[in-house]
CSV table of C-alpha atoms and ligand atoms in Angstrom, one decimal:
chain,number,residue,atom,x,y,z
A,1367,MET,CA,195.4,88.0,70.9
A,1368,ASN,CA,192.8,85.4,69.9
A,1369,ARG,CA,191.2,83.8,73.0
A,1370,LYS,CA,189.0,81.4,71.0
A,1371,TYR,CA,192.0,79.2,70.0
A,1372,ARG,CA,194.7,80.0,72.5
A,1373,HIS,CA,195.7,81.0,75.8
A,1374,THR,CA,196.6,84.8,76.7
A,1375,VAL,CA,199.9,84.5,78.8
A,1376,ILE,CA,201.4,87.5,80.7
A,1377,ALA,CA,204.9,86.3,81.7
A,1378,GLY,CA,207.3,88.3,83.8
A,1379,ASN,CA,211.3,87.7,83.7
A,1380,TRP,CA,212.8,89.1,86.7
A,1381,LYS,CA,216.2,88.0,85.3
A,1382,MET,CA,218.7,88.3,88.1
A,1383,ASN,CA,216.7,90.7,90.3
A,1384,GLN,CA,214.7,90.7,93.5
A,1385,LEU,CA,215.4,88.6,96.5
A,1386,ASN,CA,213.4,85.4,97.9
A,1387,SER,CA,212.6,87.5,101.2
A,1388,GLY,CA,210.7,89.9,98.8
A,1389,VAL,CA,208.4,87.6,97.1
A,1390,LYS,CA,205.5,87.5,99.3
A,1391,VAL,CA,205.4,91.2,99.7
A,1392,PHE,CA,205.6,91.6,95.8
A,1393,LEU,CA,202.6,89.2,95.3
A,1394,GLU,CA,200.6,91.0,97.9
A,1395,GLN,CA,201.0,94.2,96.0
A,1396,LEU,CA,200.5,92.5,92.7
A,1397,LYS,CA,197.2,91.0,94.1
A,1398,GLU,CA,196.0,94.3,95.2
A,1399,ASN,CA,196.7,96.0,91.8
A,1400,MET,CA,195.5,92.9,89.5
A,1401,PRO,CA,191.8,92.9,88.1
A,1402,LYS,CA,189.8,90.3,89.8
A,1403,ALA,CA,188.5,89.0,86.5
A,1404,ARG,CA,191.2,87.9,84.4
A,1405,ALA,CA,191.3,86.5,80.7
A,1406,CYS,CA,195.0,85.5,81.0
A,1407,ASP,CA,197.5,83.2,82.5
A,1408,VAL,CA,199.9,85.0,84.7
A,1409,VAL,CA,203.3,83.5,85.1
A,1410,LEU,CA,206.6,85.0,87.0
A,1411,CYS,CA,209.8,83.4,85.8
A,1412,VAL,CA,212.1,83.9,88.8
A,1413,PRO,CA,215.6,82.8,89.7
A,1414,ALA,CA,215.4,79.0,90.4
A,1415,LEU,CA,215.8,79.3,94.2
A,1416,MET,CA,212.7,81.7,94.5
A,1417,VAL,CA,210.5,79.2,92.6
A,1418,PRO,CA,209.4,77.5,95.9
A,1419,SER,CA,208.2,80.9,97.3
A,1420,MET,CA,206.5,81.7,94.2
A,1421,VAL,CA,204.5,78.5,94.1
A,1422,ARG,CA,203.6,79.0,97.8
A,1423,TYR,CA,202.7,82.7,97.7
A,1424,GLY,CA,201.4,82.8,93.9
A,1425,LYS,CA,198.5,80.4,94.5
A,1426,ASP,CA,196.6,82.9,96.4
A,1427,CYS,CA,196.7,85.3,93.4
A,1428,ARG,CA,196.7,82.6,90.6
A,1429,VAL,CA,200.3,83.5,89.5
A,1430,ALA,CA,202.1,80.4,88.2
A,1431,ALA,CA,205.8,79.7,89.0
A,1432,GLY,CA,208.2,79.9,86.0
A,1433,ALA,CA,212.1,79.4,85.9
A,1434,GLN,CA,214.5,80.9,83.5
A,1435,ASP,CA,216.7,78.1,82.6
A,1436,VAL,CA,217.2,74.2,82.9
A,1437,SER,CA,220.0,71.7,82.4
A,1438,LYS,CA,219.6,69.6,79.4
A,1439,HIS,CA,220.7,66.7,81.3
A,1440,GLU,CA,218.4,64.5,83.4
A,1441,LYS,CA,220.5,64.1,86.5
A,1442,GLY,CA,224.3,63.4,87.3
A,1443,ALA,CA,227.5,64.9,87.9
A,1444,TYR,CA,226.9,68.5,86.6
A,1445,THR,CA,227.7,70.8,89.4
A,1446,GLY,CA,225.5,73.9,89.6
A,1447,GLU,CA,222.8,72.7,87.2
A,1448,ILE,CA,219.3,72.1,87.9
A,1449,SER,CA,217.1,69.6,86.2
A,1450,ALA,CA,213.6,69.7,84.9
A,1451,ASP,CA,212.9,67.0,87.3
A,1452,MET,CA,213.8,69.3,90.2
A,1453,LEU,CA,211.8,72.1,88.7
A,1454,ALA,CA,208.8,69.9,88.5
A,1455,ASP,CA,209.2,68.7,92.0
A,1456,VAL,CA,208.9,72.2,93.5
A,1457,GLY,CA,205.9,73.0,91.2
A,1458,THR,CA,207.5,74.9,88.3
A,1459,ARG,CA,205.0,75.1,85.5
A,1460,TYR,CA,206.9,77.3,83.0
A,1461,CYS,CA,210.4,77.7,82.1
A,1462,ILE,CA,212.1,80.1,79.7
A,1463,VAL,CA,214.7,78.5,77.4
A,1464,GLY,CA,216.9,80.3,74.8
A,1465,HIS,CA,216.7,83.7,76.1
A,1466,SER,CA,219.0,85.8,74.1
A,1467,GLU,CA,221.0,86.7,77.4
A,1468,ARG,CA,221.8,83.1,77.7
A,1469,ARG,CA,222.5,82.6,74.1
A,1470,GLU,CA,225.0,85.5,74.3
A,1471,TYR,CA,226.7,85.4,77.6
A,1472,HIS,CA,226.5,81.5,78.1
A,1473,ALA,CA,227.0,80.6,74.2
A,1474,GLU,CA,223.8,78.6,74.3
A,1475,SER,CA,223.3,77.1,70.8
A,1476,ASP,CA,220.1,76.4,68.9
A,1477,SER,CA,220.6,72.7,69.6
A,1478,LEU,CA,221.1,73.0,73.3
A,1479,VAL,CA,217.7,75.3,73.4
A,1480,ASN,CA,216.1,72.4,71.6
A,1481,GLU,CA,217.3,69.7,74.2
A,1482,LYS,CA,216.4,71.9,76.9
A,1483,ALA,CA,212.9,72.4,75.7
A,1484,LYS,CA,212.6,68.6,75.4
A,1485,ALA,CA,213.9,68.1,78.8
A,1486,LEU,CA,211.2,70.3,80.0
A,1487,LEU,CA,208.4,68.8,78.1
A,1488,ALA,CA,209.3,65.4,79.5
A,1489,LYS,CA,208.3,66.9,82.9
A,1490,ASN,CA,205.4,68.6,81.9
A,1491,ILE,CA,206.8,72.0,82.2
A,1492,ILE,CA,205.9,74.5,79.5
A,1493,PRO,CA,209.0,75.7,77.8
A,1494,ILE,CA,209.0,79.4,76.8
A,1495,ILE,CA,211.2,79.3,73.9
A,1496,CYS,CA,212.8,82.7,73.1
A,1497,VAL,CA,213.7,83.7,69.5
A,1498,GLY,CA,214.8,87.0,68.1
A,1499,GLU,CA,217.0,88.8,65.5
A,1500,SER,CA,220.0,91.5,66.3
A,1501,LEU,CA,219.8,94.9,65.0
A,1502,GLU,CA,222.4,94.0,62.4
A,1503,GLN,CA,220.2,91.2,61.1
A,1504,ARG,CA,217.1,93.5,61.0
A,1505,GLU,CA,218.9,96.1,59.1
A,1506,ASN,CA,220.3,93.6,56.7
A,1507,ASN,CA,216.6,92.2,56.1
A,1508,LEU,CA,217.6,88.9,57.5
A,1509,THR,CA,214.8,89.0,60.4
A,1510,MET,CA,212.4,86.4,58.9
A,1511,GLU,CA,215.2,84.1,57.6
A,1512,TYR,CA,216.8,83.9,61.0
A,1513,ILE,CA,213.6,83.6,63.0
A,1514,THR,CA,212.5,80.9,60.8
A,1515,TYR,CA,215.7,79.0,61.4
A,1516,GLN,CA,215.7,79.5,65.2
A,1517,VAL,CA,212.0,78.4,65.4
A,1518,CYS,CA,212.7,75.3,63.3
A,1519,ALA,CA,215.8,74.4,65.3
A,1520,ALA,CA,214.1,75.0,68.7
A,1521,LEU,CA,211.2,72.5,67.6
A,1522,SER,CA,213.4,69.8,65.9
A,1523,GLY,CA,212.2,66.5,67.1
A,1524,ILE,CA,209.2,67.9,69.1
A,1525,ASP,CA,205.9,66.3,67.9
A,1526,ALA,CA,202.5,67.9,67.3
A,1527,GLN,CA,201.0,67.1,70.6
A,1528,GLN,CA,204.1,68.5,72.5
A,1529,VAL,CA,204.4,71.7,70.6
A,1530,ARG,CA,200.8,72.6,71.6
A,1531,HIS,CA,202.4,72.9,75.1
A,1532,CYS,CA,205.1,75.1,74.0
A,1533,VAL,CA,204.9,78.9,74.2
A,1534,ILE,CA,207.1,81.0,71.7
A,1535,ALA,CA,208.4,84.4,72.6
A,1536,TYR,CA,209.7,86.8,69.9
A,1537,GLU,CA,212.0,89.1,71.5
A,1538,PRO,CA,214.1,91.3,69.1
A,1539,ILE,CA,217.5,91.7,70.9
A,1540,TRP,CA,217.5,95.5,69.9
A,1541,ALA,CA,214.4,96.0,72.1
A,1542,ILE,CA,215.5,94.3,75.2
A,1543,GLY,CA,216.0,96.4,78.1
A,1544,THR,CA,216.7,99.4,75.6
A,1545,GLY,CA,213.2,101.1,76.1
A,1546,LYS,CA,213.0,100.5,72.4
A,1547,THR,CA,210.0,98.7,71.5
A,1548,ALA,CA,209.2,97.1,68.3
A,1549,SER,CA,206.1,98.9,66.7
A,1550,ALA,CA,203.0,96.9,67.1
A,1551,GLU,CA,203.1,96.2,63.4
A,1552,GLN,CA,206.7,95.0,63.4
A,1553,ALA,CA,206.0,92.6,66.3
A,1554,GLU,CA,202.9,91.3,64.6
A,1555,GLU,CA,204.6,90.7,61.3
A,1556,VAL,CA,207.1,88.4,63.0
A,1557,CYS,CA,204.8,86.6,65.3
A,1558,ARG,CA,202.5,85.9,62.1
A,1559,GLU,CA,205.7,84.5,60.4
A,1560,ILE,CA,206.4,82.3,63.4
A,1561,ARG,CA,202.8,80.9,63.4
A,1562,ALA,CA,203.2,80.4,59.6
A,1563,VAL,CA,206.2,78.3,60.4
A,1564,ILE,CA,204.5,76.2,62.8
A,1565,ARG,CA,201.7,75.7,60.3
A,1566,ARG,CA,204.1,74.5,57.8
A,1567,LEU,CA,205.6,72.1,60.2
A,1568,TYR,CA,202.5,70.8,62.1
A,1569,GLY,CA,199.4,72.0,60.2
A,1570,ALA,CA,196.9,74.8,60.8
A,1571,ARG,CA,195.1,73.2,63.9
A,1572,VAL,CA,198.2,73.1,65.8
A,1573,ALA,CA,199.6,76.6,64.7
A,1574,ARG,CA,196.2,78.2,65.8
A,1575,ALA,CA,196.6,76.7,69.1
A,1576,VAL,CA,200.2,77.8,70.0
A,1577,SER,CA,200.5,81.2,72.0
A,1578,ILE,CA,203.2,83.5,70.7
A,1579,LEU,CA,204.5,86.3,73.0
A,1580,TYR,CA,206.2,89.5,72.3
A,1581,GLY,CA,208.9,90.6,74.6
A,1582,GLY,CA,211.2,93.7,74.5
A,1583,SER,CA,210.4,96.8,76.4
A,1584,MET,CA,206.7,95.9,76.8
A,1585,ASN,CA,205.4,98.1,79.6
A,1586,ALA,CA,202.1,99.5,81.0
A,1587,GLY,CA,201.9,102.2,78.2
A,1588,ASN,CA,202.3,100.2,75.1
A,1589,ALA,CA,201.0,96.7,76.1
A,1590,ALA,CA,197.4,97.4,75.1
A,1591,GLU,CA,198.5,98.2,71.5
A,1592,LEU,CA,200.9,95.1,71.2
A,1593,LEU,CA,198.3,92.8,72.4
A,1594,SER,CA,195.5,94.0,70.1
A,1595,MET,CA,197.4,92.3,67.4
A,1596,PRO,CA,195.8,89.0,66.1
A,1597,ASP,CA,199.0,87.0,66.5
A,1598,ILE,CA,200.5,88.4,69.8
A,1599,ASP,CA,199.0,86.3,72.4
A,1600,GLY,CA,200.7,87.9,75.5
A,1601,GLY,CA,204.0,89.2,76.7
A,1602,LEU,CA,207.4,88.3,78.1
A,1603,ILE,CA,208.2,91.4,80.4
A,1604,GLY,CA,211.6,92.2,81.9
A,1605,GLY,CA,211.8,95.5,83.6
A,1606,ALA,CA,208.1,96.1,84.1
A,1607,SER,CA,207.5,92.8,85.8
A,1608,LEU,CA,209.7,94.0,88.6
A,1609,LYS,CA,207.2,96.6,89.7
A,1610,PRO,CA,203.8,95.1,90.9
A,1611,ALA,CA,201.7,98.2,89.7
A,1612,ASP,CA,203.1,98.1,86.3
A,1613,PHE,CA,202.9,94.3,85.8
A,1614,ALA,CA,199.2,94.3,87.2
A,1615,SER,CA,198.5,97.0,84.6
A,1616,ILE,CA,199.9,94.7,81.9
A,1617,VAL,CA,197.7,92.0,83.2
A,1618,ALA,CA,194.6,94.3,82.9
A,1619,SER,CA,195.4,95.1,79.5
A,1620,ALA,CA,195.6,91.5,78.5
A,1621,SER,CA,192.2,90.9,80.2
A,1622,GLN,CA,190.4,93.5,78.1
A,1623,ASP,CA,188.5,92.6,74.9
B,1312,13P,P1,212.7,94.2,79.0
B,1312,13P,O1,211.0,94.0,79.1
B,1312,13P,O2,213.2,94.7,80.3
B,1312,13P,O3,213.0,94.8,77.7
B,1312,13P,O4,213.2,92.6,78.9
B,1312,13P,C1,212.6,91.8,77.8
B,1312,13P,C2,213.1,90.4,78.2
B,1312,13P,O5,214.2,90.2,77.9
B,1312,13P,C3,212.1,89.5,78.9
B,1312,13P,O6,212.5,88.3,78.7
């Protein structure tokens, strides 16, 4: 973390879990467990239909509402899709794009991820852009090359002013939901490289202002070590964000010096 230049962000990704009827109780429990003095932004990215509840009940405990996906289209005949305008209208502050589960199960391409990020920026929603290599790529020493490609593709056509409003999440696919975490050194190495790519594209001032998160089996036990790394500015947390006490404990780790 480096609080001098950028925000620390602890974002939960509920994926397709929880119910709208449970949002209020979850936030009450989270509030009880979270430190009063916080040094990070706290976000919960929830299924779109739970966003209004997250906005309503999250105010009281300063938890921002995030979504998990958005349409690249502005509006029109796209049955089942949700636009950035609709998300903004109900108070969505962040939205994940390019999660590996969407890339894999919904065949999302790098150019689609880029279009979605732009659609969000146009409505002042912060895109949390996910990148990450497969186990095969890591074993073949292709991690840096692939991550560089993904970051460049995701940011194509996004200007320096806008990129300051983007969050990048490094989520190695082999660490997602597996209980296998990248070591703090492995995660730092890639997050540092992501910042180097942003520096090459936009210059040093912009690069030091962009928050880069780590995601992949981050939990109450390993968060402090990961967050102690200079280029890891927070976490994108799946499983552990479903339990108020665990998520609160990660927020506490991110609030310590
Ligand atoms: P887990 O924390 O469950 O590994 O999930 C990480 C993730 O995919 C967050 O987007």
